[in-house]
PDB file of C-alpha atoms and ligand atoms in Angstrom:
ATOM      1  CA  MET A  96    -237.575  46.404 -31.535  1.00  0.00           C
ATOM      2  CA  VAL A  97    -237.267  42.613 -31.709  1.00  0.00           C
ATOM      3  CA  PHE A  98    -234.293  41.323 -29.614  1.00  0.00           C
ATOM      4  CA  ARG A  99    -232.219  38.552 -31.092  1.00  0.00           C
ATOM      5  CA  ARG A 100    -229.319  37.897 -28.715  1.00  0.00           C
ATOM      6  CA  ILE A 101    -230.636  37.387 -25.190  1.00  0.00           C
ATOM      7  CA  VAL A 102    -228.927  36.526 -21.936  1.00  0.00           C
ATOM      8  CA  ILE A 103    -231.112  35.673 -18.921  1.00  0.00           C
ATOM      9  CA  LEU A 104    -229.716  35.478 -15.347  1.00  0.00           C
ATOM     10  CA  THR A 105    -231.712  33.757 -12.627  1.00  0.00           C
ATOM     11  CA  GLY A 106    -231.221  33.531  -8.871  1.00  0.00           C
ATOM     12  CA  ALA A 107    -232.915  31.814  -5.958  1.00  0.00           C
ATOM     13  CA  GLY A 108    -236.095  34.001  -6.339  1.00  0.00           C
ATOM     14  CA  VAL A 109    -237.089  32.130  -9.522  1.00  0.00           C
ATOM     15  CA  SER A 110    -237.259  28.922  -7.487  1.00  0.00           C
ATOM     16  CA  ALA A 111    -238.822  30.405  -4.309  1.00  0.00           C
ATOM     17  CA  GLU A 112    -242.371  29.478  -5.350  1.00  0.00           C
ATOM     18  CA  SER A 113    -241.176  25.909  -5.953  1.00  0.00           C
ATOM     19  CA  GLY A 114    -240.354  25.688  -2.302  1.00  0.00           C
ATOM     20  CA  MET A 115    -236.594  25.997  -2.715  1.00  0.00           C
ATOM     21  CA  GLY A 116    -235.367  28.573  -0.098  1.00  0.00           C
ATOM     22  CA  THR A 117    -233.708  31.826  -0.998  1.00  0.00           C
ATOM     23  CA  PHE A 118    -230.567  32.983   0.778  1.00  0.00           C
ATOM     24  CA  ARG A 119    -230.934  36.580   1.975  1.00  0.00           C
ATOM     25  CA  ASP A 120    -234.638  36.983   2.522  1.00  0.00           C
ATOM     26  CA  LYS A 121    -236.234  36.892   5.937  1.00  0.00           C
ATOM     27  CA  ASP A 122    -235.868  33.196   7.132  1.00  0.00           C
ATOM     28  CA  GLY A 123    -233.352  32.732   4.216  1.00  0.00           C
ATOM     29  CA  ILE A 124    -230.819  29.941   4.146  1.00  0.00           C
ATOM     30  CA  TRP A 125    -228.100  32.257   5.402  1.00  0.00           C
ATOM     31  CA  THR A 126    -230.115  33.060   8.495  1.00  0.00           C
ATOM     32  CA  LYS A 127    -229.923  29.405   9.409  1.00  0.00           C
ATOM     33  CA  TYR A 128    -226.434  28.400   8.344  1.00  0.00           C
ATOM     34  CA  ASP A 129    -223.095  30.262   8.406  1.00  0.00           C
ATOM     35  CA  ILE A 130    -221.779  30.712   4.846  1.00  0.00           C
ATOM     36  CA  GLU A 131    -218.267  30.141   6.225  1.00  0.00           C
ATOM     37  CA  ASP A 132    -219.272  26.740   7.537  1.00  0.00           C
ATOM     38  CA  VAL A 133    -221.173  25.291   4.548  1.00  0.00           C
ATOM     39  CA  ALA A 134    -220.213  27.258   1.447  1.00  0.00           C
ATOM     40  CA  THR A 135    -216.394  27.610   1.570  1.00  0.00           C
ATOM     41  CA  PRO A 136    -213.556  25.105   0.907  1.00  0.00           C
ATOM     42  CA  GLU A 137    -212.205  26.003   4.370  1.00  0.00           C
ATOM     43  CA  GLY A 138    -215.536  25.036   5.937  1.00  0.00           C
ATOM     44  CA  PHE A 139    -215.581  21.772   4.096  1.00  0.00           C
ATOM     45  CA  ALA A 140    -212.038  20.978   5.202  1.00  0.00           C
ATOM     46  CA  ARG A 141    -212.960  21.833   8.808  1.00  0.00           C
ATOM     47  CA  ASN A 142    -216.176  19.821   8.969  1.00  0.00           C
ATOM     48  CA  PRO A 143    -217.096  17.807   5.854  1.00  0.00           C
ATOM     49  CA  THR A 144    -219.975  16.059   7.656  1.00  0.00           C
ATOM     50  CA  LEU A 145    -221.733  19.366   8.338  1.00  0.00           C
ATOM     51  CA  VAL A 146    -221.339  20.341   4.707  1.00  0.00           C
ATOM     52  CA  HIS A 147    -222.535  16.962   3.402  1.00  0.00           C
ATOM     53  CA  ASP A 148    -225.587  17.159   5.704  1.00  0.00           C
ATOM     54  CA  PHE A 149    -226.377  20.670   4.393  1.00  0.00           C
ATOM     55  CA  TYR A 150    -226.231  19.559   0.751  1.00  0.00           C
ATOM     56  CA  ASN A 151    -227.929  16.202   1.373  1.00  0.00           C
ATOM     57  CA  ALA A 152    -230.923  17.952   2.846  1.00  0.00           C
ATOM     58  CA  ARG A 153    -231.101  20.352  -0.175  1.00  0.00           C
ATOM     59  CA  ARG A 154    -230.607  17.463  -2.643  1.00  0.00           C
ATOM     60  CA  ARG A 155    -233.411  15.480  -1.007  1.00  0.00           C
ATOM     61  CA  ALA A 156    -235.761  18.502  -1.048  1.00  0.00           C
ATOM     62  CA  LEU A 157    -235.032  18.881  -4.732  1.00  0.00           C
ATOM     63  CA  ARG A 158    -236.457  15.410  -5.505  1.00  0.00           C
ATOM     64  CA  ASP A 159    -239.992  16.582  -4.701  1.00  0.00           C
ATOM     65  CA  ALA A 160    -239.655  20.168  -6.037  1.00  0.00           C
ATOM     66  CA  ALA A 161    -241.468  21.045  -9.235  1.00  0.00           C
ATOM     67  CA  PRO A 162    -240.827  23.914 -11.634  1.00  0.00           C
ATOM     68  CA  ASN A 163    -243.205  26.805 -11.208  1.00  0.00           C
ATOM     69  CA  PRO A 164    -244.782  28.971 -13.957  1.00  0.00           C
ATOM     70  CA  ALA A 165    -241.634  31.135 -14.145  1.00  0.00           C
ATOM     71  CA  HIS A 166    -239.432  28.145 -15.021  1.00  0.00           C
ATOM     72  CA  HIS A 167    -241.959  27.049 -17.620  1.00  0.00           C
ATOM     73  CA  ALA A 168    -242.219  30.550 -19.097  1.00  0.00           C
ATOM     74  CA  LEU A 169    -238.478  30.714 -19.542  1.00  0.00           C
ATOM     75  CA  ALA A 170    -238.411  27.351 -21.376  1.00  0.00           C
ATOM     76  CA  ARG A 171    -241.246  28.686 -23.582  1.00  0.00           C
ATOM     77  CA  LEU A 172    -239.179  31.828 -24.253  1.00  0.00           C
ATOM     78  CA  GLU A 173    -236.129  29.872 -25.288  1.00  0.00           C
ATOM     79  CA  LYS A 174    -238.267  27.830 -27.807  1.00  0.00           C
ATOM     80  CA  ALA A 175    -239.855  30.955 -29.290  1.00  0.00           C
ATOM     81  CA  VAL A 176    -236.646  32.911 -29.599  1.00  0.00           C
ATOM     82  CA  THR A 177    -234.819  29.935 -31.182  1.00  0.00           C
ATOM     83  CA  ALA A 178    -237.694  29.338 -33.584  1.00  0.00           C
ATOM     84  CA  ALA A 179    -237.518  33.031 -34.584  1.00  0.00           C
ATOM     85  CA  GLY A 180    -233.821  32.616 -35.428  1.00  0.00           C
ATOM     86  CA  GLY A 181    -232.528  34.300 -32.259  1.00  0.00           C
ATOM     87  CA  GLU A 182    -230.319  32.950 -29.544  1.00  0.00           C
ATOM     88  CA  LEU A 183    -230.961  32.779 -25.789  1.00  0.00           C
ATOM     89  CA  LEU A 184    -228.561  31.749 -23.019  1.00  0.00           C
ATOM     90  CA  LEU A 185    -230.020  31.080 -19.518  1.00  0.00           C
ATOM     91  CA  VAL A 186    -227.340  31.603 -16.873  1.00  0.00           C
ATOM     92  CA  THR A 187    -228.465  30.424 -13.462  1.00  0.00           C
ATOM     93  CA  GLN A 188    -226.801  30.991 -10.017  1.00  0.00           C
ATOM     94  CA  ASN A 189    -229.088  28.266  -8.744  1.00  0.00           C
ATOM     95  CA  VAL A 190    -227.868  24.703  -8.104  1.00  0.00           C
ATOM     96  CA  ASP A 191    -231.354  23.193  -8.441  1.00  0.00           C
ATOM     97  CA  ASN A 192    -232.460  21.465 -11.640  1.00  0.00           C
ATOM     98  CA  LEU A 193    -235.840  23.162 -12.022  1.00  0.00           C
ATOM     99  CA  HIS A 194    -234.929  24.936 -15.258  1.00  0.00           C
ATOM    100  CA  GLU A 195    -234.033  21.545 -16.778  1.00  0.00           C
ATOM    101  CA  LYS A 196    -237.259  19.977 -15.420  1.00  0.00           C
ATOM    102  CA  ALA A 197    -239.198  22.804 -17.177  1.00  0.00           C
ATOM    103  CA  GLY A 198    -237.429  22.104 -20.477  1.00  0.00           C
ATOM    104  CA  SER A 199    -234.780  24.867 -20.737  1.00  0.00           C
ATOM    105  CA  GLN A 200    -231.760  23.639 -22.729  1.00  0.00           C
ATOM    106  CA  ASN A 201    -229.318  26.467 -23.337  1.00  0.00           C
ATOM    107  CA  LEU A 202    -228.541  26.552 -19.701  1.00  0.00           C
ATOM    108  CA  LEU A 203    -225.311  27.372 -17.772  1.00  0.00           C
ATOM    109  CA  HIS A 204    -225.077  26.657 -14.038  1.00  0.00           C
ATOM    110  CA  MET A 205    -222.412  29.168 -13.029  1.00  0.00           C
ATOM    111  CA  HIS A 206    -222.518  27.995  -9.406  1.00  0.00           C
ATOM    112  CA  GLY A 207    -222.603  24.263 -10.166  1.00  0.00           C
ATOM    113  CA  GLU A 208    -225.370  21.732  -9.498  1.00  0.00           C
ATOM    114  CA  LEU A 209    -226.818  19.933  -6.406  1.00  0.00           C
ATOM    115  CA  THR A 210    -227.234  16.784  -8.531  1.00  0.00           C
ATOM    116  CA  ARG A 211    -223.545  16.516  -9.389  1.00  0.00           C
ATOM    117  CA  VAL A 212    -220.484  15.669  -7.330  1.00  0.00           C
ATOM    118  CA  LYS A 213    -216.756  15.778  -8.033  1.00  0.00           C
ATOM    119  CA  CYS A 214    -213.620  14.048  -6.729  1.00  0.00           C
ATOM    120  CA  ASP A 215    -210.862  16.263  -5.317  1.00  0.00           C
ATOM    121  CA  ALA A 216    -208.401  13.382  -5.778  1.00  0.00           C
ATOM    122  CA  CYS A 217    -208.921  12.269  -9.385  1.00  0.00           C
ATOM    123  CA  GLY A 218    -211.027  15.150 -10.790  1.00  0.00           C
ATOM    124  CA  SER A 219    -213.860  12.950 -11.898  1.00  0.00           C
ATOM    125  CA  ALA A 220    -217.338  14.629 -11.868  1.00  0.00           C
ATOM    126  CA  GLY A 221    -220.743  13.206 -12.541  1.00  0.00           C
ATOM    127  CA  ALA A 222    -224.443  13.024 -11.713  1.00  0.00           C
ATOM    128  CA  TRP A 223    -225.280  12.166  -8.092  1.00  0.00           C
ATOM    129  CA  ASN A 224    -228.836  12.116  -6.623  1.00  0.00           C
ATOM    130  CA  ASP A 225    -228.169  10.274  -3.350  1.00  0.00           C
ATOM    131  CA  ASP A 226    -226.724  11.373  -0.069  1.00  0.00           C
ATOM    132  CA  LEU A 227    -223.011  11.901   0.141  1.00  0.00           C
ATOM    133  CA  PHE A 228    -220.904  11.200   3.247  1.00  0.00           C
ATOM    134  CA  ALA A 229    -217.466  12.103   4.435  1.00  0.00           C
ATOM    135  CA  LEU A 230    -216.154   8.588   3.646  1.00  0.00           C
ATOM    136  CA  THR A 231    -218.067   7.798   0.452  1.00  0.00           C
ATOM    137  CA  GLU A 232    -215.652   6.310  -2.059  1.00  0.00           C
ATOM    138  CA  CYS A 233    -215.071   7.891  -5.406  1.00  0.00           C
ATOM    139  CA  TRP A 234    -216.550   5.703  -8.171  1.00  0.00           C
ATOM    140  CA  ARG A 235    -213.445   6.205 -10.339  1.00  0.00           C
ATOM    141  CA  CYS A 236    -210.343   6.206  -8.053  1.00  0.00           C
ATOM    142  CA  GLY A 237    -211.910   4.431  -5.118  1.00  0.00           C
ATOM    143  CA  LEU A 238    -210.541   6.946  -2.586  1.00  0.00           C
ATOM    144  CA  PRO A 239    -212.883   7.585   0.413  1.00  0.00           C
ATOM    145  CA  GLY A 240    -213.408  11.145   1.571  1.00  0.00           C
ATOM    146  CA  ALA A 241    -212.412  12.973  -1.685  1.00  0.00           C
ATOM    147  CA  LEU A 242    -215.993  13.440  -3.074  1.00  0.00           C
ATOM    148  CA  ARG A 243    -217.666  16.888  -2.649  1.00  0.00           C
ATOM    149  CA  PRO A 244    -220.797  18.542  -4.067  1.00  0.00           C
ATOM    150  CA  ASP A 245    -220.023  19.985  -7.548  1.00  0.00           C
ATOM    151  CA  VAL A 246    -221.150  23.365  -6.269  1.00  0.00           C
ATOM    152  CA  VAL A 247    -219.050  26.585  -6.502  1.00  0.00           C
ATOM    153  CA  TRP A 248    -218.236  27.840  -3.017  1.00  0.00           C
ATOM    154  CA  PHE A 249    -217.252  31.381  -2.023  1.00  0.00           C
ATOM    155  CA  GLY A 250    -213.679  32.002  -3.103  1.00  0.00           C
ATOM    156  CA  GLU A 251    -213.923  29.571  -5.960  1.00  0.00           C
ATOM    157  CA  MET A 252    -214.190  30.481  -9.678  1.00  0.00           C
ATOM    158  CA  PRO A 253    -217.759  30.182 -11.024  1.00  0.00           C
ATOM    159  CA  TYR A 254    -218.256  28.001 -14.076  1.00  0.00           C
ATOM    160  CA  GLY A 255    -218.582  29.318 -17.656  1.00  0.00           C
ATOM    161  CA  MET A 256    -217.280  32.770 -17.073  1.00  0.00           C
ATOM    162  CA  GLU A 257    -215.658  33.073 -20.540  1.00  0.00           C
ATOM    163  CA  THR A 258    -218.858  32.039 -22.310  1.00  0.00           C
ATOM    164  CA  ILE A 259    -220.949  34.331 -20.131  1.00  0.00           C
ATOM    165  CA  PHE A 260    -218.851  37.426 -20.804  1.00  0.00           C
ATOM    166  CA  GLU A 261    -218.682  36.574 -24.483  1.00  0.00           C
ATOM    167  CA  ARG A 262    -222.465  36.440 -24.638  1.00  0.00           C
ATOM    168  CA  LEU A 263    -222.951  39.526 -22.489  1.00  0.00           C
ATOM    169  CA  SER A 264    -220.625  41.548 -24.732  1.00  0.00           C
ATOM    170  CA  ALA A 265    -222.773  40.724 -27.772  1.00  0.00           C
ATOM    171  CA  CYS A 266    -226.278  40.644 -26.280  1.00  0.00           C
ATOM    172  CA  ASP A 267    -229.107  43.093 -27.139  1.00  0.00           C
ATOM    173  CA  LEU A 268    -231.243  42.055 -24.203  1.00  0.00           C
ATOM    174  CA  PHE A 269    -230.289  41.078 -20.637  1.00  0.00           C
ATOM    175  CA  VAL A 270    -232.989  40.052 -18.126  1.00  0.00           C
ATOM    176  CA  SER A 271    -232.118  39.389 -14.455  1.00  0.00           C
ATOM    177  CA  ILE A 272    -234.705  37.362 -12.492  1.00  0.00           C
ATOM    178  CA  GLY A 273    -234.992  36.614  -8.801  1.00  0.00           C
ATOM    179  CA  THR A 274    -231.561  37.665  -7.577  1.00  0.00           C
ATOM    180  CA  SER A 275    -230.571  40.155  -4.891  1.00  0.00           C
ATOM    181  CA  GLY A 276    -227.693  41.487  -6.893  1.00  0.00           C
ATOM    182  CA  GLU A 277    -225.410  41.052  -3.888  1.00  0.00           C
ATOM    183  CA  VAL A 278    -223.007  38.412  -5.162  1.00  0.00           C
ATOM    184  CA  TYR A 279    -220.367  39.016  -7.837  1.00  0.00           C
ATOM    185  CA  PRO A 280    -219.546  38.285 -10.543  1.00  0.00           C
ATOM    186  CA  ALA A 281    -223.276  37.765 -11.348  1.00  0.00           C
ATOM    187  CA  ALA A 282    -224.190  41.132  -9.827  1.00  0.00           C
ATOM    188  CA  GLY A 283    -221.902  42.847 -12.369  1.00  0.00           C
ATOM    189  CA  PHE A 284    -223.445  41.223 -15.469  1.00  0.00           C
ATOM    190  CA  VAL A 285    -225.973  44.068 -15.950  1.00  0.00           C
ATOM    191  CA  LEU A 286    -223.046  46.546 -16.364  1.00  0.00           C
ATOM    192  CA  GLU A 287    -221.410  44.324 -19.023  1.00  0.00           C
ATOM    193  CA  ALA A 288    -224.755  44.129 -20.921  1.00  0.00           C
ATOM    194  CA  ASP A 289    -225.294  47.851 -20.575  1.00  0.00           C
ATOM    195  CA  MET A 290    -221.775  48.514 -21.955  1.00  0.00           C
ATOM    196  CA  ALA A 291    -222.748  46.295 -24.948  1.00  0.00           C
ATOM    197  CA  GLY A 292    -225.696  48.658 -25.557  1.00  0.00           C
ATOM    198  CA  ALA A 293    -228.251  46.007 -24.499  1.00  0.00           C
ATOM    199  CA  HIS A 294    -231.681  46.731 -23.125  1.00  0.00           C
ATOM    200  CA  THR A 295    -231.623  45.523 -19.478  1.00  0.00           C
ATOM    201  CA  ILE A 296    -234.643  44.403 -17.408  1.00  0.00           C
ATOM    202  CA  GLU A 297    -234.993  43.288 -13.802  1.00  0.00           C
ATOM    203  CA  LEU A 298    -237.881  40.977 -12.850  1.00  0.00           C
ATOM    204  CA  ASN A 299    -237.868  40.513  -9.044  1.00  0.00           C
ATOM    205  CA  LEU A 300    -240.096  40.400  -6.014  1.00  0.00           C
ATOM    206  CA  GLU A 301    -238.699  43.826  -5.092  1.00  0.00           C
ATOM    207  CA  PRO A 302    -235.903  46.156  -6.356  1.00  0.00           C
ATOM    208  CA  SER A 303    -232.507  44.474  -5.909  1.00  0.00           C
ATOM    209  CA  ALA A 304    -229.286  46.064  -4.708  1.00  0.00           C
ATOM    210  CA  ASN A 305    -228.420  47.065  -8.307  1.00  0.00           C
ATOM    211  CA  ALA A 306    -231.927  47.894  -9.518  1.00  0.00           C
ATOM    212  CA  ARG A 307    -230.858  51.399 -10.645  1.00  0.00           C
ATOM    213  CA  GLY A 308    -228.530  49.805 -13.194  1.00  0.00           C
ATOM    214  CA  PHE A 309    -231.472  48.401 -15.247  1.00  0.00           C
ATOM    215  CA  THR A 310    -233.304  50.154 -18.044  1.00  0.00           C
ATOM    216  CA  GLU A 311    -236.562  48.643 -16.872  1.00  0.00           C
ATOM    217  CA  GLY A 312    -237.875  46.844 -13.710  1.00  0.00           C
ATOM    218  CA  ARG A 313    -241.099  44.848 -13.071  1.00  0.00           C
ATOM    219  CA  TYR A 314    -241.803  43.697  -9.519  1.00  0.00           C
ATOM    220  CA  GLY A 315    -243.836  40.882  -8.018  1.00  0.00           C
ATOM    221  CA  PRO A 316    -243.686  37.085  -7.633  1.00  0.00           C
ATOM    222  CA  ALA A 317    -241.689  35.488 -10.455  1.00  0.00           C
ATOM    223  CA  SER A 318    -244.542  33.036 -11.269  1.00  0.00           C
ATOM    224  CA  GLU A 319    -246.673  36.034 -12.275  1.00  0.00           C
ATOM    225  CA  VAL A 320    -244.210  38.713 -13.425  1.00  0.00           C
ATOM    226  CA  VAL A 321    -242.023  36.379 -15.548  1.00  0.00           C
ATOM    227  CA  SER A 322    -245.032  34.639 -17.135  1.00  0.00           C
ATOM    228  CA  ILE A 323    -246.657  38.007 -18.064  1.00  0.00           C
ATOM    229  CA  TRP A 324    -243.428  39.401 -19.423  1.00  0.00           C
ATOM    230  CA  VAL A 325    -242.638  36.242 -21.496  1.00  0.00           C
ATOM    231  CA  ASP A 326    -246.189  36.062 -22.934  1.00  0.00           C
ATOM    232  CA  ASP A 327    -245.968  39.705 -23.909  1.00  0.00           C
ATOM    233  CA  PHE A 328    -242.453  39.243 -25.445  1.00  0.00           C
ATOM    234  CA  VAL A 329    -243.407  36.120 -27.356  1.00  0.00           C
ATOM    235  CA  GLY A 330    -246.525  37.821 -28.589  1.00  0.00           C
ATOM    236  CA  ARG A 331    -244.442  40.588 -30.079  1.00  0.00           C
ATOM    237  CA  LEU A 332    -242.082  37.978 -31.609  1.00  0.00           C
ATOM    238  CA  ASP A 333    -245.048  36.349 -33.380  1.00  0.00           C
ATOM    239  CA  GLY A 334    -246.518  39.760 -34.236  1.00  0.00           C
TER     240      GLY A 334
HETATM  241  N1  APR B 152    -240.288  35.928  -7.046  1.00  0.00           N
HETATM  242  C1  APR B 152    -239.287  36.747  -7.514  1.00  0.00           C
HETATM  243  N2  APR B 152    -238.215  37.122  -6.720  1.00  0.00           N
HETATM  244  C2  APR B 152    -238.176  36.656  -5.489  1.00  0.00           C
HETATM  245  C3  APR B 152    -239.201  35.813  -4.990  1.00  0.00           C
HETATM  246  C4  APR B 152    -240.286  35.433  -5.817  1.00  0.00           C
HETATM  247  N3  APR B 152    -241.261  34.650  -5.372  1.00  0.00           N
HETATM  248  N4  APR B 152    -238.828  35.568  -3.675  1.00  0.00           N
HETATM  249  C5  APR B 152    -237.702  36.159  -3.441  1.00  0.00           C
HETATM  250  N5  APR B 152    -237.291  36.880  -4.520  1.00  0.00           N
HETATM  251  C6  APR B 152    -236.113  37.698  -4.687  1.00  0.00           C
HETATM  252  C7  APR B 152    -235.661  38.435  -3.456  1.00  0.00           C
HETATM  253  O1  APR B 152    -236.334  39.688  -3.412  1.00  0.00           O
HETATM  254  C8  APR B 152    -234.180  38.588  -3.668  1.00  0.00           C
HETATM  255  O2  APR B 152    -233.900  39.739  -4.413  1.00  0.00           O
HETATM  256  O3  APR B 152    -235.063  36.780  -4.993  1.00  0.00           O
HETATM  257  C9  APR B 152    -233.815  37.351  -4.554  1.00  0.00           C
HETATM  258  C10 APR B 152    -233.088  36.287  -3.783  1.00  0.00           C
HETATM  259  O4  APR B 152    -231.845  36.828  -3.393  1.00  0.00           O
HETATM  260  P1  APR B 152    -230.845  35.820  -2.648  1.00  0.00           P
HETATM  261  O5  APR B 152    -231.506  35.094  -1.595  1.00  0.00           O
HETATM  262  O6  APR B 152    -229.609  36.679  -2.302  1.00  0.00           O
HETATM  263  O7  APR B 152    -230.428  34.744  -3.778  1.00  0.00           O
HETATM  264  P2  APR B 152    -229.445  34.956  -5.002  1.00  0.00           P
HETATM  265  O8  APR B 152    -229.478  36.366  -5.453  1.00  0.00           O
HETATM  266  O9  APR B 152    -229.747  33.893  -5.962  1.00  0.00           O
HETATM  267  O10 APR B 152    -227.998  34.676  -4.339  1.00  0.00           O
HETATM  268  C11 APR B 152    -226.873  34.696  -5.162  1.00  0.00           C
HETATM  269  O11 APR B 152    -225.480  33.857  -3.352  1.00  0.00           O
HETATM  270  O12 APR B 152    -225.258  32.496  -1.526  1.00  0.00           O
HETATM  271  C12 APR B 152    -224.972  32.641  -2.847  1.00  0.00           C
HETATM  272  O13 APR B 152    -224.431  30.903  -4.226  1.00  0.00           O
HETATM  273  C13 APR B 152    -225.485  31.512  -3.616  1.00  0.00           C
HETATM  274  O14 APR B 152    -226.354  31.567  -5.891  1.00  0.00           O
HETATM  275  C14 APR B 152    -226.392  32.222  -4.647  1.00  0.00           C
HETATM  276  C15 APR B 152    -225.875  33.638  -4.655  1.00  0.00           C
END
């Protein structure tokens, strides 16, 4: 069967081999920082400097990070599916820009982006690659202290949910890559795809929390597993 309407979900595992940390693995980011302190609106209100330091360090690390073969394979997949008249949406939970650097275009950052900031005072949002500080002034309204990373924190609504559910309800293939399946709503996407009758595949280092919900699973480092799966899939498209 050739699949035509594809939704891909990625998590921190797809960027692990690019040197970007994952969250819940051994030595993961959440073993070093308390989610409450750096990934909630309350934590930001309590100590904006701690939060800015946390995101400044990750934004700086991103400057030197390069896409790995998994990111490049997904960009290749999008090109091949589109050329064959199909459609592919890549939904990422990641706030890094490695999918963009690899050439993916139909991309939706449901948890926002490290390289964007927004103003809580005037609502402006835009690209930002430098450090951000508690008193940095907004480029639009000029207010100091109202700028924050344009990243979705716990308790906030992820971006693009309407589009994501629309595409999941019509997809014939859903592939989840490099995510622990511990954080909703992303962890529930496989159920939506399954209800739409889609074939569902998990490509991960090891079975995730919701591995049993997938039709198929392949396990190992994303740079190998994703590349092999994409080459096989594209080969069948061309076949
Ligand atoms: N290749 C493939 N998978 C990997 C690799 C790798 N090299 N290394 C780790 N993994 C897998 C782990 O086995 C794990 O299942 O990636 C997953 C990473 O899980 P998490 O650290 O929980 O990251 P993620 O699922 O993206 O977290 C979801 O939680 O904290 C929030 O907003 C944050 O977007 C994040 C969300």
